[in-house]
XYZ file of C-alpha atoms in Angstrom:
653
model
C 27.350 -9.758 10.531
C 25.805 -10.743 7.204
C 24.260 -8.113 4.980
C 21.020 -10.095 5.146
C 20.460 -9.802 8.914
C 17.159 -8.641 10.316
C 18.692 -5.402 11.592
C 20.055 -4.351 8.206
C 16.990 -5.531 6.287
C 14.749 -3.559 8.613
C 16.866 -0.465 8.056
C 16.423 -0.963 4.289
C 12.664 -1.335 4.812
C 12.540 1.878 6.863
C 14.492 3.756 4.187
C 12.054 2.450 1.562
C 9.108 3.644 3.650
C 10.701 7.091 4.020
C 11.272 7.350 0.245
C 7.652 6.393 -0.307
C 6.481 9.092 2.101
C 8.668 11.643 0.308
C 7.133 10.653 -3.043
C 3.607 11.079 -1.693
C 4.513 14.435 -0.124
C 6.037 15.502 -3.462
C 2.796 14.627 -5.253
C 0.830 16.633 -2.691
C 3.127 19.660 -3.127
C 2.810 19.422 -6.918
C -0.995 19.395 -6.713
C -0.866 22.542 -4.572
C 1.567 24.277 -6.934
C -0.645 23.492 -9.936
C -3.773 24.502 -7.990
C -5.552 21.252 -8.824
C -5.980 19.839 -5.321
C -9.006 20.054 -3.073
C -9.929 19.336 0.532
C -10.812 15.676 -0.046
C -7.533 14.950 -1.826
C -5.584 16.708 0.927
C -7.307 14.573 3.570
C -6.644 11.311 1.742
C -2.972 12.125 1.135
C -2.489 13.200 4.744
C -4.092 9.938 5.872
C -1.587 8.023 3.722
C 1.354 9.972 5.157
C 0.115 9.515 8.734
C -0.296 5.794 8.160
C 3.284 5.491 6.880
C 4.636 7.591 9.771
C 2.806 5.442 12.330
C 3.668 2.136 10.636
C 4.894 -0.451 13.109
C 6.627 -3.789 12.688
C 5.645 -6.074 15.553
C 7.746 -9.124 16.474
C 6.555 -11.288 19.381
C 8.859 -13.689 21.225
C 6.972 -16.510 22.924
C 8.310 -19.299 25.135
C 7.954 -21.006 28.451
C 10.424 -19.810 31.083
C 14.104 -20.798 30.944
C 14.116 -21.169 27.147
C 16.498 -18.214 26.643
C 13.926 -15.850 25.157
C 15.299 -12.621 26.666
C 18.825 -13.689 25.764
C 17.756 -14.132 22.137
C 16.288 -10.610 22.067
C 19.537 -9.277 23.534
C 21.586 -11.149 20.923
C 19.576 -9.965 17.923
C 18.788 -6.364 18.837
C 20.979 -5.133 21.701
C 24.417 -6.712 21.224
C 25.878 -3.299 20.346
C 25.533 -2.317 24.022
C 28.222 -4.925 24.797
C 26.196 -6.420 27.648
C 22.774 -7.879 28.439
C 20.239 -5.111 28.321
C 17.232 -7.288 29.195
C 17.585 -9.403 32.356
C 18.533 -12.946 31.379
C 19.396 -15.349 34.159
C 18.544 -18.926 35.089
C 14.862 -19.354 35.898
C 12.041 -16.981 35.088
C 12.974 -13.355 34.313
C 10.051 -12.090 32.202
C 7.104 -11.996 34.582
C 4.689 -9.861 32.557
C 4.121 -8.986 28.877
C 6.758 -6.413 27.949
C 6.672 -4.120 24.916
C 9.861 -2.469 23.721
C 9.127 0.504 21.484
C 9.929 4.161 20.959
C 7.544 7.091 21.276
C 9.333 10.416 20.687
C 6.519 12.209 22.505
C 7.653 10.646 25.808
C 11.064 10.558 27.504
C 12.937 7.236 27.734
C 11.272 5.321 30.541
C 9.769 2.088 31.827
C 6.026 2.133 32.442
C 4.712 -0.568 34.751
C 1.043 -1.397 35.243
C 0.425 -2.755 38.773
C -0.902 -6.301 38.994
C -3.771 -5.001 41.148
C -5.427 -3.681 37.984
C -6.292 -7.294 37.134
C -8.886 -7.029 39.882
C -11.023 -4.900 37.559
C -12.460 -5.714 34.151
C -10.594 -2.802 32.494
C -8.334 -3.953 29.657
C -4.642 -3.171 29.304
C -5.409 -1.332 26.058
C -7.779 0.941 27.973
C -5.209 1.572 30.707
C -2.738 2.731 28.048
C -4.885 5.846 27.678
C -4.267 6.816 31.300
C -0.518 7.214 32.067
C -1.272 8.166 35.665
C -2.312 4.555 36.350
C 1.210 3.327 35.568
C 4.393 3.472 37.637
C 6.986 5.276 35.506
C 10.760 5.000 35.962
C 13.100 7.199 33.869
C 15.765 5.444 31.784
C 19.301 6.760 31.709
C 20.140 5.837 28.109
C 23.755 6.997 28.537
C 24.500 4.184 30.987
C 24.028 0.543 30.015
C 24.454 -0.447 33.677
C 21.733 1.981 34.772
C 19.368 0.695 32.057
C 20.011 -2.920 33.003
C 19.304 -2.119 36.655
C 16.090 -0.290 35.759
C 14.891 -3.148 33.559
C 15.260 -5.619 36.411
C 11.996 -4.159 37.712
C 10.099 -6.015 34.980
C 10.849 -9.324 36.685
C 9.785 -8.276 40.164
C 7.365 -10.485 42.118
C 5.545 -10.371 45.417
C 3.854 -12.847 47.762
C 0.089 -12.678 48.273
C -2.620 -14.841 49.772
C -4.322 -17.538 47.703
C -7.514 -15.473 47.679
C -5.748 -12.434 46.232
C -3.928 -14.527 43.627
C -7.253 -16.153 42.723
C -8.841 -12.717 42.381
C -6.234 -11.811 39.761
C -6.695 -15.130 37.944
C -3.167 -16.242 38.864
C -4.025 -19.177 41.121
C -6.504 -22.018 40.657
C -7.128 -24.354 43.578
C -7.680 -27.385 41.350
C -4.503 -26.863 39.326
C -1.764 -29.271 40.426
C 0.971 -27.029 38.998
C -0.410 -24.050 40.938
C 0.312 -25.852 44.214
C 4.012 -25.619 43.419
C 3.835 -21.809 43.683
C 2.560 -21.908 47.273
C 5.186 -21.447 50.018
C 5.216 -22.876 53.528
C 3.120 -19.963 54.795
C 0.418 -20.639 52.215
C 1.290 -17.558 50.168
C 1.568 -17.428 46.356
C 4.320 -15.721 44.371
C 2.842 -13.562 41.597
C 4.234 -10.892 39.232
C 4.314 -7.367 40.681
C 3.286 -5.946 37.318
C 0.565 -6.743 34.800
C 2.228 -5.144 31.765
C 5.430 -3.229 31.002
C 6.218 -0.705 28.278
C 9.872 0.177 27.734
C 10.245 3.415 25.775
C 13.793 3.285 24.488
C 15.496 5.253 21.646
C 17.108 2.266 19.956
C 17.710 2.995 16.232
C 15.355 0.201 15.110
C 12.665 1.067 17.637
C 12.844 4.657 16.365
C 12.055 3.342 12.894
C 8.895 1.566 14.058
C 10.022 -1.837 15.329
C 8.021 -3.082 18.325
C 9.312 -6.093 20.275
C 6.911 -8.055 22.449
C 8.532 -10.188 25.139
C 5.912 -12.518 26.598
C 5.916 -14.518 29.821
C 5.112 -18.225 29.829
C 1.941 -20.254 29.550
C 0.359 -18.991 32.778
C 0.238 -15.343 31.706
C -0.680 -16.142 28.106
C -3.621 -18.216 29.270
C -4.904 -15.736 31.826
C -4.265 -12.378 30.128
C -6.836 -12.039 27.322
C -4.953 -9.037 25.924
C -2.205 -11.389 24.746
C -4.551 -14.004 23.309
C -6.881 -11.626 21.487
C -4.784 -8.611 20.634
C -1.010 -8.592 20.979
C -0.148 -11.992 19.495
C -2.666 -11.848 16.595
C -1.395 -8.377 15.655
C 2.253 -9.466 15.555
C 3.738 -9.584 12.066
C 6.009 -12.416 13.161
C 5.969 -14.777 16.146
C 9.198 -16.391 17.265
C 8.537 -19.515 19.341
C 11.524 -20.651 21.380
C 12.277 -24.190 22.552
C 15.311 -25.439 24.434
C 17.579 -28.125 23.011
C 18.097 -29.639 26.458
C 14.353 -30.173 27.073
C 12.912 -30.545 23.569
C 9.153 -30.019 23.244
C 7.501 -30.287 26.644
C 3.799 -30.613 27.438
C 3.543 -26.902 28.252
C 5.378 -26.019 25.003
C 2.806 -28.027 23.049
C -0.040 -26.247 24.843
C 1.368 -22.789 24.086
C 1.970 -23.720 20.437
C -1.416 -25.357 19.880
C -3.577 -22.881 21.802
C -1.910 -19.564 21.040
C 0.316 -19.711 17.949
C -0.519 -22.487 15.481
C -3.862 -20.985 14.427
C -2.708 -17.373 14.036
C -1.003 -17.477 10.617
C -1.923 -19.585 7.620
C 0.588 -21.763 5.777
C 3.128 -21.226 8.588
C 3.846 -17.688 7.360
C 4.994 -15.389 10.128
C 5.825 -18.231 12.540
C 9.393 -19.221 13.270
C 10.558 -21.859 15.735
C 13.935 -21.590 17.441
C 15.658 -24.532 19.128
C 17.888 -22.619 21.549
C 20.792 -23.666 23.793
C 22.415 -25.982 21.244
C 25.715 -25.217 22.991
C 24.487 -27.656 25.641
C 25.070 -30.390 23.070
C 28.625 -29.279 22.342
C 30.885 -31.869 23.906
C 34.643 -32.044 23.444
C 34.495 -35.776 24.196
C 32.235 -36.408 21.187
C 32.993 -36.365 17.503
C 31.480 -33.475 15.489
C 29.408 -35.945 13.449
C 27.902 -37.439 16.605
C 26.976 -33.992 17.926
C 25.395 -33.060 14.593
C 23.471 -36.338 14.515
C 22.122 -35.711 18.021
C 21.094 -32.187 17.041
C 19.387 -33.420 13.875
C 17.469 -35.983 15.908
C 16.264 -33.259 18.279
C 15.237 -31.031 15.357
C 13.256 -33.840 13.722
C 11.555 -34.659 17.003
C 10.508 -31.025 17.542
C 9.273 -30.687 13.965
C 7.214 -33.866 14.273
C 5.572 -32.791 17.549
C 4.743 -29.301 16.226
C 3.576 -30.508 12.825
C 6.263 -28.621 10.915
C 8.962 -29.421 8.404
C 12.443 -29.823 9.901
C 13.642 -26.867 7.783
C 11.335 -24.600 9.830
C 13.215 -25.341 13.069
C 16.245 -23.083 13.572
C 18.897 -24.439 15.967
C 20.907 -21.671 17.634
C 22.787 -20.666 20.755
C 21.571 -17.190 21.703
C 24.053 -16.951 24.567
C 27.063 -17.814 22.379
C 25.728 -15.580 19.603
C 25.540 -12.630 22.000
C 29.000 -13.384 23.334
C 30.380 -13.618 19.796
C 28.905 -10.250 18.812
C 30.169 -8.563 21.988
C 33.704 -9.928 21.449
C 33.722 -9.727 17.645
C 34.304 -13.487 17.383
C 33.259 -14.441 13.836
C 34.002 -18.155 14.314
C 31.834 -18.397 17.452
C 29.064 -16.421 15.743
C 29.041 -18.907 12.877
C 29.012 -21.832 15.311
C 26.071 -20.292 17.210
C 24.049 -20.228 13.943
C 22.420 -16.978 15.076
C 23.009 -15.271 11.714
C 21.128 -18.054 9.907
C 18.084 -17.415 12.051
C 18.369 -13.640 11.583
C 18.341 -14.131 7.815
C 15.287 -16.388 8.073
C 13.469 -13.864 10.256
C 14.233 -11.020 7.862
C 13.130 -13.140 4.887
C 9.826 -13.934 6.616
C 9.098 -10.576 8.171
C 10.278 -7.749 5.944
C 8.890 -8.843 2.538
C 5.440 -9.688 3.905
C 5.224 -6.404 5.809
C 6.391 -4.384 2.809
C 3.862 -6.183 0.623
C 1.028 -5.099 2.923
C 2.174 -1.473 2.982
C 2.839 -1.478 -0.767
C -0.581 -2.870 -1.692
C -2.468 -0.443 0.545
C -0.464 2.545 -0.676
C -0.438 1.525 -4.336
C -4.226 1.175 -4.535
C -4.793 4.552 -2.902
C -2.184 6.372 -4.997
C -3.446 4.828 -8.234
C -6.942 5.998 -7.394
C -5.776 9.527 -6.525
C -3.568 9.862 -9.586
C -6.306 8.463 -11.821
C -8.579 11.185 -10.441
C -5.961 13.832 -11.207
C -5.496 12.437 -14.702
C -9.256 12.414 -15.268
C -9.439 16.060 -14.187
C -6.595 17.143 -16.477
C -7.996 15.077 -19.357
C -11.410 16.666 -18.906
C -9.809 20.104 -18.985
C -7.894 19.204 -22.125
C -11.077 17.929 -23.764
C -12.850 21.181 -22.941
C -9.939 23.278 -24.201
C -9.889 21.305 -27.453
C -13.624 21.781 -27.871
C -13.335 25.514 -27.257
C -10.448 25.786 -29.711
C -12.493 23.896 -32.276
C -15.418 26.235 -31.735
C -13.348 29.431 -31.858
C -11.171 28.478 -34.835
C -14.422 27.601 -36.609
C -15.554 31.213 -36.087
C -12.681 32.656 -38.096
C -14.116 34.578 -41.013
C -17.697 33.960 -39.846
C -20.299 36.685 -39.454
C -22.059 37.808 -36.291
C -24.998 35.460 -36.907
C -22.731 32.397 -36.617
C -21.227 33.729 -33.375
C -24.740 34.279 -32.039
C -25.695 30.727 -33.011
C -22.626 29.340 -31.226
C -23.465 31.348 -28.123
C -27.039 30.016 -28.155
C -25.759 26.450 -28.524
C -23.460 26.764 -25.493
C -26.243 28.389 -23.478
C -28.515 25.457 -24.289
C -25.784 23.017 -23.276
C -25.319 24.941 -20.025
C -29.075 24.876 -19.341
C -29.211 21.143 -20.059
C -26.328 20.526 -17.687
C -27.939 22.626 -14.963
C -30.979 20.380 -15.197
C -28.595 17.473 -14.797
C -27.310 19.184 -11.648
C -30.744 18.682 -10.141
C -30.242 14.953 -10.684
C -26.805 15.270 -9.137
C -28.210 16.964 -6.042
C -30.822 14.222 -5.778
C -27.997 11.676 -6.090
C -26.099 13.381 -3.279
C -29.180 13.172 -1.105
C -29.671 9.451 -1.822
C -25.922 8.863 -1.389
C -26.078 10.536 2.015
C -29.011 8.324 3.017
C -27.196 5.204 1.812
C -24.057 6.243 3.689
C -26.059 6.734 6.868
C -27.595 3.294 6.368
C -24.087 1.822 6.041
C -22.974 3.434 9.288
C -26.147 2.250 10.991
C -24.694 -1.240 10.593
C -20.988 -0.476 10.766
C -21.039 2.598 13.004
C -19.631 2.984 16.484
C -23.045 3.573 18.062
C -24.227 0.168 16.837
C -21.247 -1.817 18.156
C -21.190 0.019 21.492
C -24.870 -0.785 21.871
C -24.170 -4.475 21.130
C -21.394 -4.522 23.741
C -23.580 -2.789 26.314
C -26.498 -5.192 25.782
C -24.215 -8.236 25.987
C -22.630 -6.945 29.188
C -26.082 -6.497 30.748
C -27.135 -9.996 29.651
C -23.991 -11.468 31.218
C -24.556 -9.585 34.468
C -28.154 -10.764 34.624
C -27.211 -14.411 34.157
C -24.272 -15.955 35.981
C -25.269 -19.416 34.862
C -23.439 -21.303 32.141
C -26.320 -21.313 29.668
C -27.038 -17.607 30.047
C -23.410 -16.579 29.576
C -22.991 -18.805 26.540
C -26.221 -17.466 24.997
C -25.153 -13.857 25.629
C -21.758 -14.371 23.959
C -23.238 -16.355 21.063
C -25.850 -13.662 20.470
C -23.085 -11.046 20.434
C -21.207 -12.825 17.649
C -24.420 -13.472 15.695
C -25.386 -9.784 15.823
C -21.907 -8.580 14.870
C -21.780 -11.024 11.939
C -25.227 -9.856 10.765
C -24.119 -6.220 10.944
C -21.050 -6.901 8.809
C -23.128 -8.899 6.311
C -25.674 -6.068 6.012
C -22.788 -3.606 5.619
C -21.440 -5.602 2.675
C -24.888 -5.554 1.043
C -25.142 -1.791 1.587
C -21.705 -1.239 0.061
C -22.725 -3.158 -3.075
C -25.914 -1.098 -3.328
C -23.948 2.159 -3.108
C -21.434 0.922 -5.672
C -24.171 -0.115 -8.120
C -25.927 3.235 -7.755
C -22.717 5.213 -8.357
C -21.730 3.036 -11.331
C -25.107 3.723 -12.949
C -24.831 7.465 -12.274
C -21.309 7.694 -13.698
C -22.571 5.967 -16.841
C -25.581 8.278 -17.095
C -23.487 11.471 -16.769
C -21.043 10.087 -19.319
C -23.794 9.474 -21.862
C -25.684 12.723 -21.271
C -22.912 15.223 -20.545
C -19.667 13.621 -21.684
C -18.192 13.259 -18.198
C -15.525 10.577 -17.853
C -17.015 7.244 -16.828
C -15.254 5.915 -13.719
C -15.670 2.550 -12.044
C -16.040 3.065 -8.279
C -13.213 1.410 -6.280
C -13.877 -1.877 -4.521
C -14.333 -2.107 -0.778
C -14.776 -5.382 1.058
C -15.761 -6.178 4.644
C -14.405 -9.716 4.268
C -11.342 -9.079 6.458
C -13.554 -7.832 9.306
C -15.686 -10.940 8.983
C -12.603 -13.174 9.137
C -11.276 -11.365 12.197
C -14.615 -11.820 13.961
C -14.503 -15.522 13.113
C -11.041 -15.703 14.672
C -12.246 -13.988 17.846
C -15.237 -16.296 18.088
C -12.984 -19.306 17.593
C -10.686 -18.056 20.337
C -13.680 -17.655 22.626
C -14.890 -21.170 21.891
C -11.464 -22.715 22.376
C -10.315 -20.918 25.494
C -13.329 -19.720 27.407
C -16.460 -21.542 26.303
C -15.248 -24.664 28.090
C -14.172 -22.628 31.109
C -17.753 -21.883 32.154
C -18.956 -25.485 32.076
C -18.495 -25.553 35.862
C -19.038 -21.920 36.680
C -17.638 -20.387 39.842
C -17.244 -16.751 40.873
C -13.568 -16.950 39.903
C -14.400 -18.317 36.460
C -17.187 -15.780 36.015
C -14.683 -12.992 36.737
C -12.237 -14.398 34.195
C -15.001 -14.778 31.599
C -16.042 -11.164 32.198
C -12.441 -9.975 31.768
C -12.190 -11.953 28.569
C -15.372 -10.387 27.223
C -14.149 -6.860 28.043
C -10.897 -7.549 26.160
C -12.790 -9.127 23.280
C -15.221 -6.191 23.181
C -12.306 -3.748 23.182
C -10.806 -5.599 20.223
C -14.126 -5.597 18.342
C -14.575 -1.866 18.964
C -11.058 -1.303 17.621
C -11.914 -3.296 14.477
C -15.026 -1.194 14.009
C -12.989 1.999 14.391
C -10.726 0.845 11.558
C -13.766 -0.204 9.488
C -15.336 3.214 10.025
C -12.226 5.040 8.852
C -11.884 2.820 5.801
C -15.597 3.065 4.961
C -15.430 6.856 5.261
C -12.366 6.969 2.975
C -14.118 4.677 0.484
C -17.247 6.818 0.407
C -15.107 9.869 -0.313
C -13.253 7.976 -3.046
C -16.595 6.999 -4.619
C -18.197 10.446 -4.618
C -15.202 12.792 -4.915
C -14.404 12.102 -8.632
C -17.985 12.851 -9.647
C -18.087 16.005 -7.556
C -14.809 17.125 -9.132
C -16.000 16.363 -12.674
C -19.339 18.093 -12.160
C -17.637 21.160 -10.694
C -15.054 21.187 -13.482
C -17.639 20.741 -16.271
C -19.784 23.509 -14.825
C -16.796 25.849 -14.662
C -15.704 25.039 -18.224
C -19.197 25.639 -19.607
C -19.265 28.992 -17.836
C -15.867 29.891 -19.303
C -16.896 28.816 -22.818
C -20.042 30.915 -22.688
C -18.216 33.895 -21.229
C -15.523 33.610 -23.889
C -18.020 33.639 -26.782
C -19.972 36.514 -25.207
C -16.795 38.591 -24.920
C -15.973 37.894 -28.546
C -19.547 38.733 -29.569
C -19.330 42.050 -27.727
C -15.872 42.672 -29.195
C -14.406 42.876 -25.678
C -11.769 40.300 -26.734
C -10.470 39.533 -30.171
C -10.938 36.016 -31.501
C -7.199 35.542 -32.051
C -6.329 36.635 -28.489
C -8.743 34.083 -27.069
C -7.400 31.325 -29.358
C -3.836 32.149 -28.278
C -4.878 32.005 -24.628
C -6.458 28.581 -25.101
C -3.388 27.310 -26.948
C -1.206 28.381 -24.020
C -3.564 26.518 -21.685
C -3.096 23.459 -23.911
C 0.670 23.692 -23.444
C 0.264 23.958 -19.658
C -2.045 20.947 -19.546
C 0.326 18.840 -21.650
C 3.147 19.759 -19.269
C 1.017 18.852 -16.258
C 0.096 15.495 -17.790
C 3.772 14.776 -18.549
C 4.744 15.696 -14.989
C 1.959 13.475 -13.658
C 3.296 10.601 -15.789
C 6.737 11.174 -14.294
C 5.425 11.210 -10.734
C 3.339 8.110 -11.297
C 6.351 6.319 -12.736
C 8.474 7.448 -9.786
C 5.910 6.269 -7.221
C 5.639 2.915 -9.012
C 9.429 2.550 -8.943
C 9.578 3.351 -5.219
C 6.706 0.962 -4.471
C 8.228 -1.855 -6.534
C 12.015 -1.396 -6.496
C 12.487 -4.999 -7.606
C 10.850 -4.265 -10.975
C 13.635 -1.846 -11.854
C 16.262 -4.418 -10.936
C 14.538 -7.105 -13.033
C 14.223 -4.758 -16.027
C 17.897 -3.868 -15.793
C 18.853 -7.532 -15.618
C 16.762 -8.350 -18.698
C 18.269 -5.447 -20.599
């Protein structure tokens, strides 16, 4: 296999993430050793480390049935098991959304959520909090045959009445295609399970890869969790077509309604034209086969609105066979490696860029705070040395004058502390005002009021008004939050400037914090509502009302999740805004106390002047060493974050 395959690139990405975590942990240990950390810094660094440890890379595979989706997953990720791990046969094998991941806190297993849970308005995300609601089957990871047999459960179905299928949103009387699922006894075949989670200790899953195997159009259209949560959160979506069918009507619907709008500029979306081995024909010339394939690629690209270079023709089945048998020629003919390289080129760099940017901004802010603290200490030491060396050969009156001067400076600063306490009070009020708009109580209240409004009005107009009001209120809350953030930032900027001018504290520009991404996500959710469900309630029935209610519960769950993230980030930002000032004020107060105490001890002849000067000079040496070590750590973190810069520099040299 090529060195540029997704598997190997992901391993490189995981190693990079581990090195980054080690660098951050090293910085944390150094702060503790030098006794220059505090509770706020510890919390922020631990948050960074937790975020890296929990980092996931989500790849969703989407297709209508019989496109070879499960076979493609087997070929890319599980060929080392020398057989098909996921069921892959003719017809429909993936009956419910299936997540393949690894959680070391749980034993290897398959968790299956019964389809009956669709009868309630509880979301899949909510059910994930209650393991007892799932059917759990242990996985014997030492036997590929046993794992394959266990995974066959994912594709299980059962026959139910039309009424029961309708209750679950899996049968619609007016749908012509739905009639095809009804047998001679008037019963409908439906999936046995609503959702599956396969916890499996595959090396890549251990490193944070999450694979989402989705069923076809029916489940995507009727399971809001997929539409609103799982697909939008995927870092890459692989859409699979079949070379023998081309782009069908249902393929177009899946692409247009659920994929095309998720990523801008086609980033994170890859289209596979599978089963090209169906075009291989010993009775045709190679040029004729290639021409036929090119024609199919161009047709698919035209129908999907893509460039032909964005369509990847492969044979997943032959690629899997080639990997199992070690057949390099067949692997090349299957073109699987070309797609793996494309997927790694799309997925890994964009994911690393996100992690790098988030980590780099936080680490720069933390290290700038450390540098400001050490610089302030050095400034104070230099001032004290200047004062004490100036006392050499001076009489007691000069020492007394110096002591009076420092006492006056200390008194002046203590008056400034009253302003600082007033600032803290106003800052607390402003923070509370921010969380009034962005807080969990506010959004839960909005959800509760919308739910009541929907229950009180089962008519089209009332439901539409309730949902529209929900989005209007959420948008207003985010807008007010942005205004509050700017007010806090302006206040802190002014206070930093004031303390710099009056007391010589280092002037710091508060970090930026924007609610724009939350606003954009809400716009996406509203657009999804308008496209998929606003039209659904034009002719409202009990069945459609139930589906609309389920959609709202999933949407509300997603909005609450966004608010939880916003709350954490707002809390971290508020700490980042106030913590440097608190540290500087505390440090300046301590240094003034030390200066005054030092001069008093000299005045009382408790310490000699030369002993105190020598002590300060030694502190200078320690601070210079600490600043040099900080430079080294900052350089190291920058190198780990941007390994390409080192390579470019070396090439230039």
